[in-house]
mmCIF file of C-alpha atoms in Angstrom:
data_model
loop_
_atom_site.group_PDB
_atom_site.id
_atom_site.type_symbol
_atom_site.label_atom_id
_atom_site.label_comp_id
_atom_site.label_asym_id
_atom_site.label_seq_id
_atom_site.Cartn_x
_atom_site.Cartn_y
_atom_site.Cartn_z
ATOM 1 C CA MET A 80 -117.256 -13.671 16.025
ATOM 2 C CA LYS A 81 -114.922 -12.949 18.835
ATOM 3 C CA ILE A 82 -117.018 -10.378 20.504
ATOM 4 C CA PHE A 83 -120.221 -12.417 20.016
ATOM 5 C CA ILE A 84 -118.857 -15.453 21.648
ATOM 6 C CA LEU A 85 -117.198 -13.957 24.449
ATOM 7 C CA SER A 86 -120.274 -11.970 25.159
ATOM 8 C CA ILE A 87 -122.189 -15.106 25.619
ATOM 9 C CA PHE A 88 -119.462 -16.433 27.938
ATOM 10 C CA TYR A 89 -119.312 -13.187 30.037
ATOM 11 C CA GLY A 90 -123.332 -12.788 30.208
ATOM 12 C CA THR A 91 -123.874 -16.386 31.534
ATOM 13 C CA PHE A 92 -120.941 -17.419 33.604
ATOM 14 C CA PHE A 93 -119.721 -16.136 37.096
ATOM 15 C CA ILE A 94 -115.957 -15.476 36.774
ATOM 16 C CA LEU A 95 -114.296 -17.381 39.816
ATOM 17 C CA SER A 96 -111.052 -16.125 41.405
ATOM 18 C CA PRO A 97 -108.626 -18.994 39.760
ATOM 19 C CA ASN A 98 -105.969 -20.719 41.124
ATOM 20 C CA TYR A 99 -105.043 -22.934 38.287
ATOM 21 C CA TRP A 100 -105.222 -22.541 34.219
ATOM 22 C CA GLY A 101 -107.458 -21.299 36.017
ATOM 23 C CA PHE A 102 -110.827 -21.979 36.838
ATOM 24 C CA TYR A 103 -111.734 -19.163 34.434
ATOM 25 C CA ALA A 104 -109.590 -20.200 31.483
ATOM 26 C CA HIS A 105 -110.570 -23.719 31.817
ATOM 27 C CA SER A 106 -114.206 -22.812 31.697
ATOM 28 C CA LEU A 107 -113.716 -20.557 28.717
ATOM 29 C CA ILE A 108 -111.642 -23.065 26.848
ATOM 30 C CA ASN A 109 -114.267 -25.805 27.304
ATOM 31 C CA ARG A 110 -117.017 -23.426 26.206
ATOM 32 C CA MET A 111 -115.264 -22.222 23.091
ATOM 33 C CA ALA A 112 -114.484 -25.877 22.075
ATOM 34 C CA VAL A 113 -118.238 -26.431 21.759
ATOM 35 C CA TYR A 114 -118.581 -24.176 18.953
ATOM 36 C CA SER A 115 -116.124 -25.980 16.853
ATOM 37 C CA LEU A 116 -118.297 -29.226 16.751
ATOM 38 C CA PRO A 117 -120.394 -30.311 13.750
ATOM 39 C CA PRO A 118 -124.261 -29.913 13.885
ATOM 40 C CA GLU A 119 -124.755 -33.581 14.643
ATOM 41 C CA MET A 120 -122.790 -33.085 17.899
ATOM 42 C CA MET A 121 -123.814 -29.474 18.741
ATOM 43 C CA VAL A 122 -127.484 -30.886 19.351
ATOM 44 C CA LEU A 123 -126.170 -32.465 22.637
ATOM 45 C CA TYR A 124 -123.311 -29.951 23.745
ATOM 46 C CA LYS A 125 -125.056 -26.590 23.010
ATOM 47 C CA PRO A 126 -128.126 -27.094 25.180
ATOM 48 C CA HIS A 127 -125.674 -28.287 27.835
ATOM 49 C CA ILE A 128 -122.677 -25.882 27.201
ATOM 50 C CA GLN A 129 -123.399 -24.588 30.750
ATOM 51 C CA PHE A 130 -122.521 -27.780 32.204
ATOM 52 C CA ILE A 131 -119.479 -28.150 29.935
ATOM 53 C CA THR A 132 -118.397 -24.772 30.895
ATOM 54 C CA GLU A 133 -118.820 -25.071 34.802
ATOM 55 C CA LYS A 134 -117.703 -28.623 35.089
ATOM 56 C CA ALA A 135 -114.376 -27.823 33.350
ATOM 57 C CA VAL A 136 -112.936 -27.287 36.940
ATOM 58 C CA ASN A 137 -114.185 -30.640 38.344
ATOM 59 C CA PRO A 138 -110.747 -32.448 38.007
ATOM 60 C CA ASP A 139 -109.087 -29.646 39.868
ATOM 61 C CA ARG A 140 -111.731 -29.794 42.646
ATOM 62 C CA ARG A 141 -111.081 -33.531 42.628
ATOM 63 C CA ARG A 142 -107.471 -33.267 43.268
ATOM 64 C CA TYR A 143 -108.025 -32.634 46.876
ATOM 65 C CA ALA A 144 -110.714 -35.232 47.240
ATOM 66 C CA VAL A 145 -109.595 -38.376 45.304
ATOM 67 C CA LYS A 146 -106.347 -40.042 45.624
ATOM 68 C CA GLY A 147 -104.660 -40.549 42.356
ATOM 69 C CA GLU A 148 -106.255 -37.679 40.768
ATOM 70 C CA ALA A 149 -103.547 -35.093 41.155
ATOM 71 C CA GLU A 150 -100.986 -36.810 38.964
ATOM 72 C CA LYS A 151 -103.167 -36.831 36.028
ATOM 73 C CA HIS A 152 -102.890 -33.058 35.447
ATOM 74 C CA TYR A 153 -99.316 -32.802 34.670
ATOM 75 C CA ILE A 154 -95.872 -34.815 33.719
ATOM 76 C CA ASP A 155 -92.290 -33.783 34.935
ATOM 77 C CA LEU A 156 -90.470 -34.479 31.745
ATOM 78 C CA ASP A 157 -87.327 -33.205 32.918
ATOM 79 C CA HIS A 158 -87.277 -35.969 35.769
ATOM 80 C CA TYR A 159 -86.245 -38.222 32.824
ATOM 81 C CA GLY A 160 -83.481 -36.002 31.632
ATOM 82 C CA ASP A 161 -82.990 -34.283 28.217
ATOM 83 C CA SER A 162 -84.189 -37.139 26.179
ATOM 84 C CA ALA A 163 -87.352 -37.744 27.916
ATOM 85 C CA LEU A 164 -89.567 -37.508 24.846
ATOM 86 C CA PHE A 165 -87.528 -40.092 23.300
ATOM 87 C CA ILE A 166 -87.093 -42.582 26.230
ATOM 88 C CA LEU A 167 -90.733 -42.501 27.619
ATOM 89 C CA PRO A 168 -92.944 -45.000 25.753
ATOM 90 C CA ILE A 169 -96.293 -43.329 24.669
ATOM 91 C CA TYR A 170 -97.962 -46.680 25.556
ATOM 92 C CA TRP A 171 -98.904 -46.848 29.196
ATOM 93 C CA ASN A 172 -98.288 -50.787 29.610
ATOM 94 C CA GLU A 173 -94.734 -50.232 28.011
ATOM 95 C CA ALA A 174 -94.043 -47.174 30.073
ATOM 96 C CA VAL A 175 -95.127 -49.333 33.240
ATOM 97 C CA GLU A 176 -92.872 -52.152 32.272
ATOM 98 C CA LYS A 177 -89.830 -49.700 31.667
ATOM 99 C CA PHE A 178 -90.360 -47.490 34.715
ATOM 100 C CA GLY A 179 -92.966 -48.983 37.291
ATOM 101 C CA GLU A 180 -96.357 -47.401 37.858
ATOM 102 C CA ASP A 181 -95.355 -45.872 41.160
ATOM 103 C CA SER A 182 -92.523 -44.059 39.620
ATOM 104 C CA LEU A 183 -94.611 -42.720 36.843
ATOM 105 C CA ARG A 184 -97.310 -41.541 39.223
ATOM 106 C CA ALA A 185 -94.822 -39.980 41.448
ATOM 107 C CA ASN A 186 -93.896 -37.777 38.429
ATOM 108 C CA GLY A 187 -97.094 -37.186 36.766
ATOM 109 C CA ILE A 188 -99.060 -39.258 34.356
ATOM 110 C CA GLY A 189 -100.904 -36.605 32.428
ATOM 111 C CA PRO A 190 -100.549 -37.766 28.790
ATOM 112 C CA TRP A 191 -101.545 -41.186 29.546
ATOM 113 C CA ALA A 192 -104.605 -39.911 31.717
ATOM 114 C CA ALA A 193 -105.813 -37.681 28.746
ATOM 115 C CA TYR A 194 -105.693 -40.756 26.570
ATOM 116 C CA PHE A 195 -107.503 -43.156 28.687
ATOM 117 C CA THR A 196 -110.074 -40.422 29.333
ATOM 118 C CA PHE A 197 -110.539 -40.140 25.506
ATOM 119 C CA LEU A 198 -111.095 -43.886 25.303
ATOM 120 C CA ASN A 199 -113.862 -43.508 28.114
ATOM 121 C CA LEU A 200 -115.600 -40.787 26.134
ATOM 122 C CA THR A 201 -115.606 -43.218 23.088
ATOM 123 C CA LYS A 202 -117.027 -45.761 25.241
ATOM 124 C CA ALA A 203 -119.639 -43.335 26.525
ATOM 125 C CA PHE A 204 -120.716 -42.438 22.906
ATOM 126 C CA SER A 205 -120.843 -46.043 21.901
ATOM 127 C CA GLU A 206 -123.063 -46.873 24.812
ATOM 128 C CA ARG A 207 -125.249 -43.672 24.087
ATOM 129 C CA ASN A 208 -124.805 -42.662 27.826
ATOM 130 C CA HIS A 209 -125.963 -39.028 28.001
ATOM 131 C CA SER A 210 -124.704 -38.364 31.289
ATOM 132 C CA ALA A 211 -121.348 -39.984 30.816
ATOM 133 C CA ILE A 212 -120.894 -38.190 27.459
ATOM 134 C CA LEU A 213 -121.220 -34.814 29.169
ATOM 135 C CA ARG A 214 -119.175 -35.523 32.317
ATOM 136 C CA ILE A 215 -116.284 -37.132 30.548
ATOM 137 C CA SER A 216 -116.208 -34.579 27.817
ATOM 138 C CA ALA A 217 -115.813 -31.838 30.566
ATOM 139 C CA ASP A 218 -113.006 -33.795 32.260
ATOM 140 C CA LEU A 219 -111.156 -34.443 29.025
ATOM 141 C CA GLY A 220 -111.281 -30.794 28.062
ATOM 142 C CA HIS A 221 -109.534 -30.149 31.381
ATOM 143 C CA TYR A 222 -106.762 -32.572 31.095
ATOM 144 C CA ILE A 223 -106.060 -31.744 27.553
ATOM 145 C CA GLY A 224 -106.097 -28.079 28.644
ATOM 146 C CA ASP A 225 -103.470 -28.603 31.346
ATOM 147 C CA LEU A 226 -101.047 -30.335 28.723
ATOM 148 C CA HIS A 227 -101.124 -26.995 26.901
ATOM 149 C CA VAL A 228 -99.665 -25.268 30.045
ATOM 150 C CA PRO A 229 -95.770 -25.325 29.855
ATOM 151 C CA LEU A 230 -95.402 -25.464 33.666
ATOM 152 C CA HIS A 231 -97.389 -28.684 33.756
ATOM 153 C CA THR A 232 -94.403 -30.361 31.915
ATOM 154 C CA THR A 233 -91.698 -29.667 34.562
ATOM 155 C CA LYS A 234 -90.666 -30.306 38.034
ATOM 156 C CA ASN A 235 -89.947 -26.552 38.371
ATOM 157 C CA TYR A 236 -93.770 -26.242 38.074
ATOM 158 C CA ASN A 237 -94.170 -23.131 40.153
ATOM 159 C CA GLY A 238 -90.553 -21.582 39.828
ATOM 160 C CA GLN A 239 -89.657 -22.993 43.285
ATOM 161 C CA LEU A 240 -86.372 -24.258 42.115
ATOM 162 C CA THR A 241 -85.441 -21.093 40.677
ATOM 163 C CA GLY A 242 -86.784 -18.333 43.113
ATOM 164 C CA GLN A 243 -89.767 -17.706 41.068
ATOM 165 C CA GLU A 244 -92.651 -19.030 43.425
ATOM 166 C CA GLY A 245 -96.030 -18.055 42.087
ATOM 167 C CA ILE A 246 -95.104 -18.093 38.211
ATOM 168 C CA HIS A 247 -97.585 -20.998 37.817
ATOM 169 C CA GLY A 248 -100.695 -19.068 38.469
ATOM 170 C CA PHE A 249 -99.302 -15.967 37.074
ATOM 171 C CA TRP A 250 -98.831 -17.477 33.690
ATOM 172 C CA GLU A 251 -102.297 -19.718 33.573
ATOM 173 C CA SER A 252 -104.458 -17.540 35.527
ATOM 174 C CA ARG A 253 -103.386 -13.949 35.923
ATOM 175 C CA ILE A 254 -102.615 -13.141 32.375
ATOM 176 C CA PRO A 255 -105.847 -14.647 30.941
ATOM 177 C CA GLU A 256 -107.846 -13.000 33.701
ATOM 178 C CA LEU A 257 -106.549 -9.707 32.522
ATOM 179 C CA GLN A 258 -106.352 -10.107 28.688
ATOM 180 C CA ALA A 259 -108.884 -12.847 27.482
ATOM 181 C CA THR A 260 -111.404 -10.456 26.441
ATOM 182 C CA ASP A 261 -109.003 -9.328 23.895
ATOM 183 C CA TYR A 262 -108.147 -12.561 22.607
ATOM 184 C CA SER A 263 -109.416 -13.953 19.299
ATOM 185 C CA LEU A 264 -110.292 -17.602 20.310
ATOM 186 C CA TRP A 265 -112.310 -19.009 17.173
ATOM 187 C CA VAL A 266 -110.474 -21.986 15.853
ATOM 188 C CA GLY A 267 -112.725 -23.296 13.208
ATOM 189 C CA LYS A 268 -114.275 -26.609 12.875
ATOM 190 C CA ALA A 269 -113.201 -29.716 14.535
ATOM 191 C CA ASP A 270 -110.964 -32.262 12.752
ATOM 192 C CA TYR A 271 -110.455 -36.152 12.905
ATOM 193 C CA ILE A 272 -107.432 -37.334 14.809
ATOM 194 C CA ALA A 273 -105.971 -40.412 13.092
ATOM 195 C CA LYS A 274 -103.542 -41.160 15.868
ATOM 196 C CA PRO A 275 -104.734 -39.995 19.227
ATOM 197 C CA GLN A 276 -101.992 -41.279 21.408
ATOM 198 C CA HIS A 277 -99.224 -39.785 19.120
ATOM 199 C CA ALA A 278 -101.129 -36.441 19.056
ATOM 200 C CA ILE A 279 -101.096 -36.082 22.776
ATOM 201 C CA TRP A 280 -97.576 -36.545 22.879
ATOM 202 C CA GLU A 281 -97.016 -34.040 20.074
ATOM 203 C CA ILE A 282 -99.137 -31.470 22.224
ATOM 204 C CA VAL A 283 -96.779 -32.276 25.121
ATOM 205 C CA ALA A 284 -93.476 -31.900 23.214
ATOM 206 C CA GLN A 285 -94.635 -28.615 21.892
ATOM 207 C CA THR A 286 -95.765 -27.489 25.273
ATOM 208 C CA HIS A 287 -92.670 -28.267 27.076
ATOM 209 C CA SER A 288 -90.419 -26.522 24.380
ATOM 210 C CA GLN A 289 -91.803 -23.174 25.852
ATOM 211 C CA VAL A 290 -90.899 -23.975 29.573
ATOM 212 C CA ASP A 291 -87.461 -21.909 29.113
ATOM 213 C CA SER A 292 -88.913 -18.998 27.823
ATOM 214 C CA VAL A 293 -91.723 -18.908 30.438
ATOM 215 C CA LEU A 294 -89.260 -18.772 33.300
ATOM 216 C CA LEU A 295 -86.433 -16.761 31.508
ATOM 217 C CA PHE A 296 -88.871 -13.813 30.669
ATOM 218 C CA GLU A 297 -90.202 -13.418 34.046
ATOM 219 C CA LYS A 298 -86.741 -13.582 35.539
ATOM 220 C CA GLU A 299 -85.505 -10.846 33.370
ATOM 221 C CA LEU A 300 -88.597 -8.610 33.903
ATOM 222 C CA SER A 301 -88.150 -9.140 37.641
ATOM 223 C CA ARG A 302 -84.766 -7.580 37.575
ATOM 224 C CA GLU A 303 -86.341 -4.397 35.968
ATOM 225 C CA PHE A 304 -89.455 -3.923 38.261
ATOM 226 C CA PRO A 305 -89.067 -3.115 41.891
ATOM 227 C CA SER A 306 -91.473 -5.083 44.182
ATOM 228 C CA ASP A 307 -93.907 -2.329 44.507
ATOM 229 C CA ARG A 308 -94.396 -2.336 40.877
ATOM 230 C CA LYS A 309 -94.302 -5.895 40.305
ATOM 231 C CA TYR A 310 -96.931 -6.632 42.648
ATOM 232 C CA SER A 311 -100.326 -4.646 43.436
ATOM 233 C CA PHE A 312 -103.208 -5.554 45.934
ATOM 234 C CA GLU A 313 -106.796 -6.362 44.732
ATOM 235 C CA GLU A 314 -110.169 -7.324 46.464
ATOM 236 C CA ARG A 315 -111.190 -10.771 45.848
ATOM 237 C CA ASN A 316 -114.132 -12.618 47.879
ATOM 238 C CA ASN A 317 -113.946 -9.636 50.715
ATOM 239 C CA LEU A 318 -110.086 -10.381 51.068
ATOM 240 C CA THR A 319 -107.240 -8.073 50.126
ATOM 241 C CA VAL A 320 -104.884 -10.138 48.210
ATOM 242 C CA ARG A 321 -101.544 -9.608 46.614
ATOM 243 C CA VAL A 322 -101.291 -9.984 42.702
ATOM 244 C CA TYR A 323 -98.942 -9.330 40.060
ATOM 245 C CA SER A 324 -99.585 -5.814 38.853
ATOM 246 C CA LYS A 325 -101.292 -5.030 35.582
ATOM 247 C CA GLU A 326 -98.200 -3.360 34.536
ATOM 248 C CA PHE A 327 -95.843 -6.236 35.144
ATOM 249 C CA SER A 328 -98.422 -8.717 33.834
ATOM 250 C CA GLU A 329 -98.805 -6.800 30.481
ATOM 251 C CA ALA A 330 -95.042 -6.393 30.185
ATOM 252 C CA TYR A 331 -94.653 -10.247 30.621
ATOM 253 C CA ALA A 332 -97.323 -11.083 28.156
ATOM 254 C CA GLU A 333 -95.825 -8.721 25.622
ATOM 255 C CA LYS A 334 -92.361 -10.542 26.222
ATOM 256 C CA LEU A 335 -94.069 -13.835 25.543
ATOM 257 C CA ASP A 336 -95.310 -12.453 22.266
ATOM 258 C CA GLY A 337 -98.896 -13.954 22.709
ATOM 259 C CA MET A 338 -98.028 -17.306 24.111
ATOM 260 C CA VAL A 339 -100.831 -17.504 26.439
ATOM 261 C CA GLN A 340 -103.464 -16.744 23.814
ATOM 262 C CA ARG A 341 -101.682 -19.175 21.423
ATOM 263 C CA GLN A 342 -101.790 -21.998 23.889
ATOM 264 C CA MET A 343 -105.298 -21.315 24.830
ATOM 265 C CA LYS A 344 -106.415 -21.459 21.164
ATOM 266 C CA LYS A 345 -104.353 -24.720 20.810
ATOM 267 C CA SER A 346 -106.315 -26.161 23.661
ATOM 268 C CA ILE A 347 -109.698 -25.177 22.337
ATOM 269 C CA LYS A 348 -109.140 -26.827 19.070
ATOM 270 C CA ALA A 349 -107.416 -29.825 20.412
ATOM 271 C CA ILE A 350 -110.300 -30.523 22.874
ATOM 272 C CA ALA A 351 -112.895 -30.136 19.965
ATOM 273 C CA ASP A 352 -110.951 -32.423 17.824
ATOM 274 C CA PHE A 353 -110.598 -35.141 20.658
ATOM 275 C CA TRP A 354 -114.292 -34.866 21.172
ATOM 276 C CA TYR A 355 -115.027 -35.285 17.493
ATOM 277 C CA THR A 356 -112.695 -38.072 17.207
ATOM 278 C CA ALA A 357 -114.255 -40.066 20.109
ATOM 279 C CA TRP A 358 -117.541 -39.470 18.386
ATOM 280 C CA ILE A 359 -116.459 -40.646 14.896
ATOM 281 C CA ASN A 360 -114.657 -43.778 16.547
ATOM 282 C CA ALA A 361 -117.899 -44.638 18.491
ATOM 283 C CA GLY A 362 -119.660 -44.943 15.011
ATOM 284 C CA GLN A 363 -121.150 -41.399 15.017
ATOM 285 C CA PRO A 364 -124.203 -42.369 17.140
ATOM 286 C CA ASP A 365 -127.158 -40.153 16.702
ATOM 287 C CA LEU A 366 -127.169 -37.820 19.516
ATOM 288 C CA LYS A 367 -130.485 -36.130 18.884
ATOM 289 C CA SER A 368 -132.292 -39.256 20.121
ATOM 290 C CA LEU A 369 -130.700 -39.946 23.302
ATOM 291 C CA PRO A 370 -132.923 -39.791 26.048
ATOM 292 C CA ALA A 371 -132.915 -36.772 28.012
ATOM 293 C CA VAL A 372 -131.848 -36.953 31.691
ATOM 294 C CA GLU A 373 -130.529 -34.708 34.236
ATOM 295 C CA VAL A 374 -126.987 -35.007 34.713
ATOM 296 C CA GLU A 375 -126.413 -35.730 38.444
ATOM 297 C CA GLU A 376 -124.087 -33.367 40.442
ATOM 298 C CA GLU A 377 -120.779 -34.889 41.165
ATOM 299 C CA GLU A 378 -120.109 -34.977 44.928
ATOM 300 C CA ILE A 379 -116.676 -33.844 45.610
ATOM 301 C CA ASN A 380 -115.633 -33.580 49.454
ATOM 302 C CA PRO A 381 -112.209 -32.556 50.076
ATOM 303 C CA ASP A 382 -110.000 -34.962 52.045
ATOM 304 C CA LEU A 383 -108.167 -33.030 54.538
ATOM 305 C CA LYS A 384 -105.484 -35.779 54.857
ATOM 306 C CA LEU A 385 -104.621 -35.615 51.213
ATOM 307 C CA ARG A 386 -101.557 -33.991 50.448
ATOM 308 C CA VAL A 387 -101.224 -32.958 46.679
ATOM 309 C CA ARG A 388 -98.834 -30.354 45.227
ATOM 310 C CA GLU A 389 -100.308 -27.379 43.303
ATOM 311 C CA HIS A 390 -99.437 -28.941 39.939
#
């Protein structure tokens, strides 16, 4: 099953040079989630699997074009102290009342944004809106995927506070790029989520619990590897770029004991579960009979004046 599904992916999708959980990983995660859907949903998602795959990266592209998008991809839990998960309300209105919307947005609104996107998907199913279902499904997959990346839950998101600059892309892009062909990513069938908001925060809590390991293990390995072994150079888009060496990357992945693969699998399962739950909550509309329409390409034009952080 693993070889079959991954061969489908590699045979039909051009692998981009990634910058985030990364373009490559987001696309693979969204694609794999489709295979966990029941037949009643597969009739819509399977014919449009390429769209779901390719548009998985649109929210990242939108970060540089739409004000208010960037903060949807993360939450700096440590900004709120060691008890963040206990003092942060899971409901948006209560959180705004307690902390103020500007303050919340300044420190990331990932969990709430994912939930609102889920509600929008439920609405799209209810309205039998073919185009919206596909577009919002791709977006929701991205946001839920981001919540499975430990460095999306801390203000030290790129190791910039501990002298580990670059660790963000290293964990979520370089490792999958090198190893994902060997990952077993089949997660079984989608399940219904009784309490979606609570489920999102459970994801965030589990993800955040791994931040210390992500940073600590990289720092320990960096003491063992001189610079000429830690980094190497590769050709990307006709440019020579410095990357983490395969040797260092493999050592880091081994020290993490499969964390990246586990988080990718958790992302795939959660995405399929949320898609399925939105469909159930919308009354299980018949997706076979949706009028076939061409999904319009989203126009995303970077705003050069917009300043956003790299997660």
